[in-house]
Amino acid sequence: MAAWRAYIDKFHALVEKTLAHHGKKFIAGDKLTIADFVMASHIGNYVNNTASPFWDEGSSSAAQHANLQRYMKDIYVALPYLTSRGAISPV
């Protein structure tokens, strides 16, 4: 789990840096792109899925990044299914 936490901290820091750098709503700008669907998968499976064994680490890492938190709110508006799908077991 330590290796996962190290990876996820680096990944979230990179996302945070990207969002801070360009100041746009989504990963690649102001419009939803394939990059946002990739991030939606990450958020839905590892950050907000309480049934995932990686949830604790993913959610606590994401909580440390203000731009990522804002981005996640924007993704929930753009892709409302993420808020209604519920927890999904990885097995």
mmCIF file of C-alpha atoms in Angstrom:
data_model
loop_
_atom_site.group_PDB
_atom_site.id
_atom_site.type_symbol
_atom_site.label_atom_id
_atom_site.label_comp_id
_atom_site.label_asym_id
_atom_site.label_seq_id
_atom_site.Cartn_x
_atom_site.Cartn_y
_atom_site.Cartn_z
ATOM 1 C CA MET A 1 0.000 0.000 0.000
ATOM 2 C CA ALA A 2 2.952 2.347 0.567
ATOM 3 C CA ALA A 3 3.915 2.082 -3.103
ATOM 4 C CA TRP A 4 0.335 2.914 -4.129
ATOM 5 C CA ARG A 5 0.295 5.937 -1.833
ATOM 6 C CA ALA A 6 3.610 7.206 -3.223
ATOM 7 C CA TYR A 7 2.298 6.804 -6.777
ATOM 8 C CA ILE A 8 -1.067 8.424 -6.088
ATOM 9 C CA ASP A 9 0.534 11.371 -4.288
ATOM 10 C CA LYS A 10 2.767 12.020 -7.319
ATOM 11 C CA PHE A 11 -0.147 11.623 -9.716
ATOM 12 C CA HIS A 12 -2.411 13.987 -7.779
ATOM 13 C CA ALA A 13 0.434 16.524 -7.499
ATOM 14 C CA LEU A 14 0.858 16.400 -11.286
ATOM 15 C CA VAL A 15 -2.868 16.915 -11.845
ATOM 16 C CA GLU A 16 -2.843 19.769 -9.313
ATOM 17 C CA LYS A 17 0.116 21.409 -11.073
ATOM 18 C CA THR A 18 -1.557 21.075 -14.482
ATOM 19 C CA LEU A 19 -4.814 22.605 -13.284
ATOM 20 C CA ALA A 20 -3.006 25.440 -11.503
ATOM 21 C CA HIS A 21 -0.804 26.138 -14.527
ATOM 22 C CA HIS A 22 -3.542 26.717 -17.077
ATOM 23 C CA GLY A 23 -6.374 27.710 -14.739
ATOM 24 C CA LYS A 24 -9.012 26.101 -16.934
ATOM 25 C CA LYS A 25 -12.054 24.093 -15.937
ATOM 26 C CA PHE A 26 -10.918 20.701 -17.241
ATOM 27 C CA ILE A 27 -7.629 18.835 -17.687
ATOM 28 C CA ALA A 28 -6.936 20.042 -21.241
ATOM 29 C CA GLY A 29 -8.824 23.344 -21.205
ATOM 30 C CA ASP A 30 -12.369 24.626 -20.942
ATOM 31 C CA LYS A 31 -13.995 21.767 -22.840
ATOM 32 C CA LEU A 32 -14.459 18.170 -21.794
ATOM 33 C CA THR A 33 -11.966 15.871 -23.571
ATOM 34 C CA ILE A 34 -10.922 12.224 -23.459
ATOM 35 C CA ALA A 35 -8.441 13.193 -20.723
ATOM 36 C CA ASP A 36 -11.372 14.058 -18.474
ATOM 37 C CA PHE A 37 -12.958 10.663 -19.050
ATOM 38 C CA VAL A 38 -9.685 9.047 -18.000
ATOM 39 C CA MET A 39 -9.665 11.219 -14.866
ATOM 40 C CA ALA A 40 -13.349 10.430 -14.242
ATOM 41 C CA SER A 41 -12.433 6.749 -14.232
ATOM 42 C CA HIS A 42 -9.653 7.408 -11.729
ATOM 43 C CA ILE A 43 -11.881 9.520 -9.496
ATOM 44 C CA GLY A 44 -14.795 7.103 -9.680
ATOM 45 C CA ASN A 45 -12.705 4.007 -9.009
ATOM 46 C CA TYR A 46 -9.964 5.106 -6.605
ATOM 47 C CA VAL A 47 -10.917 8.424 -5.003
ATOM 48 C CA ASN A 48 -14.649 8.135 -4.326
ATOM 49 C CA ASN A 49 -15.415 4.422 -4.505
ATOM 50 C CA THR A 50 -15.668 3.286 -0.892
ATOM 51 C CA ALA A 51 -15.710 -0.362 -2.024
ATOM 52 C CA SER A 52 -12.214 -0.038 -3.494
ATOM 53 C CA PRO A 53 -9.295 -1.269 -1.377
ATOM 54 C CA PHE A 54 -7.479 1.879 -2.551
ATOM 55 C CA TRP A 55 -10.197 4.323 -1.472
ATOM 56 C CA ASP A 56 -8.647 5.408 1.836
ATOM 57 C CA GLU A 57 -5.334 6.366 0.257
ATOM 58 C CA GLY A 58 -6.893 7.821 -2.898
ATOM 59 C CA SER A 59 -9.395 10.018 -1.110
ATOM 60 C CA SER A 60 -6.959 11.285 1.523
ATOM 61 C CA SER A 61 -4.375 12.108 -1.154
ATOM 62 C CA ALA A 62 -6.921 13.951 -3.319
ATOM 63 C CA ALA A 63 -8.128 15.945 -0.304
ATOM 64 C CA GLN A 64 -4.719 17.645 -0.109
ATOM 65 C CA HIS A 65 -5.124 19.367 -3.507
ATOM 66 C CA ALA A 66 -7.489 22.333 -3.814
ATOM 67 C CA ASN A 67 -7.502 22.488 -7.622
ATOM 68 C CA LEU A 68 -8.161 18.756 -7.842
ATOM 69 C CA GLN A 69 -11.084 19.149 -5.419
ATOM 70 C CA ARG A 70 -12.531 21.943 -7.587
ATOM 71 C CA TYR A 71 -11.971 19.858 -10.711
ATOM 72 C CA MET A 72 -13.767 16.893 -9.163
ATOM 73 C CA LYS A 73 -16.810 19.075 -8.484
ATOM 74 C CA ASP A 74 -16.776 20.225 -12.122
ATOM 75 C CA ILE A 75 -16.492 16.617 -13.324
ATOM 76 C CA TYR A 76 -19.511 15.622 -11.199
ATOM 77 C CA VAL A 77 -21.537 18.359 -12.886
ATOM 78 C CA ALA A 78 -20.327 17.390 -16.367
ATOM 79 C CA LEU A 79 -20.729 13.632 -15.738
ATOM 80 C CA PRO A 80 -23.525 13.253 -13.163
ATOM 81 C CA TYR A 81 -23.473 9.454 -13.403
ATOM 82 C CA LEU A 82 -20.394 9.503 -11.149
ATOM 83 C CA THR A 83 -22.458 10.752 -8.233
ATOM 84 C CA SER A 84 -25.268 8.236 -8.646
ATOM 85 C CA ARG A 85 -23.482 4.969 -9.475
ATOM 86 C CA GLY A 86 -22.667 4.055 -5.873
ATOM 87 C CA ALA A 87 -19.786 1.940 -4.605
ATOM 88 C CA ILE A 88 -18.634 -0.802 -6.954
ATOM 89 C CA SER A 89 -16.509 -3.704 -5.760
ATOM 90 C CA PRO A 90 -13.374 -4.293 -7.832
ATOM 91 C CA VAL A 91 -13.999 -8.058 -7.876
#
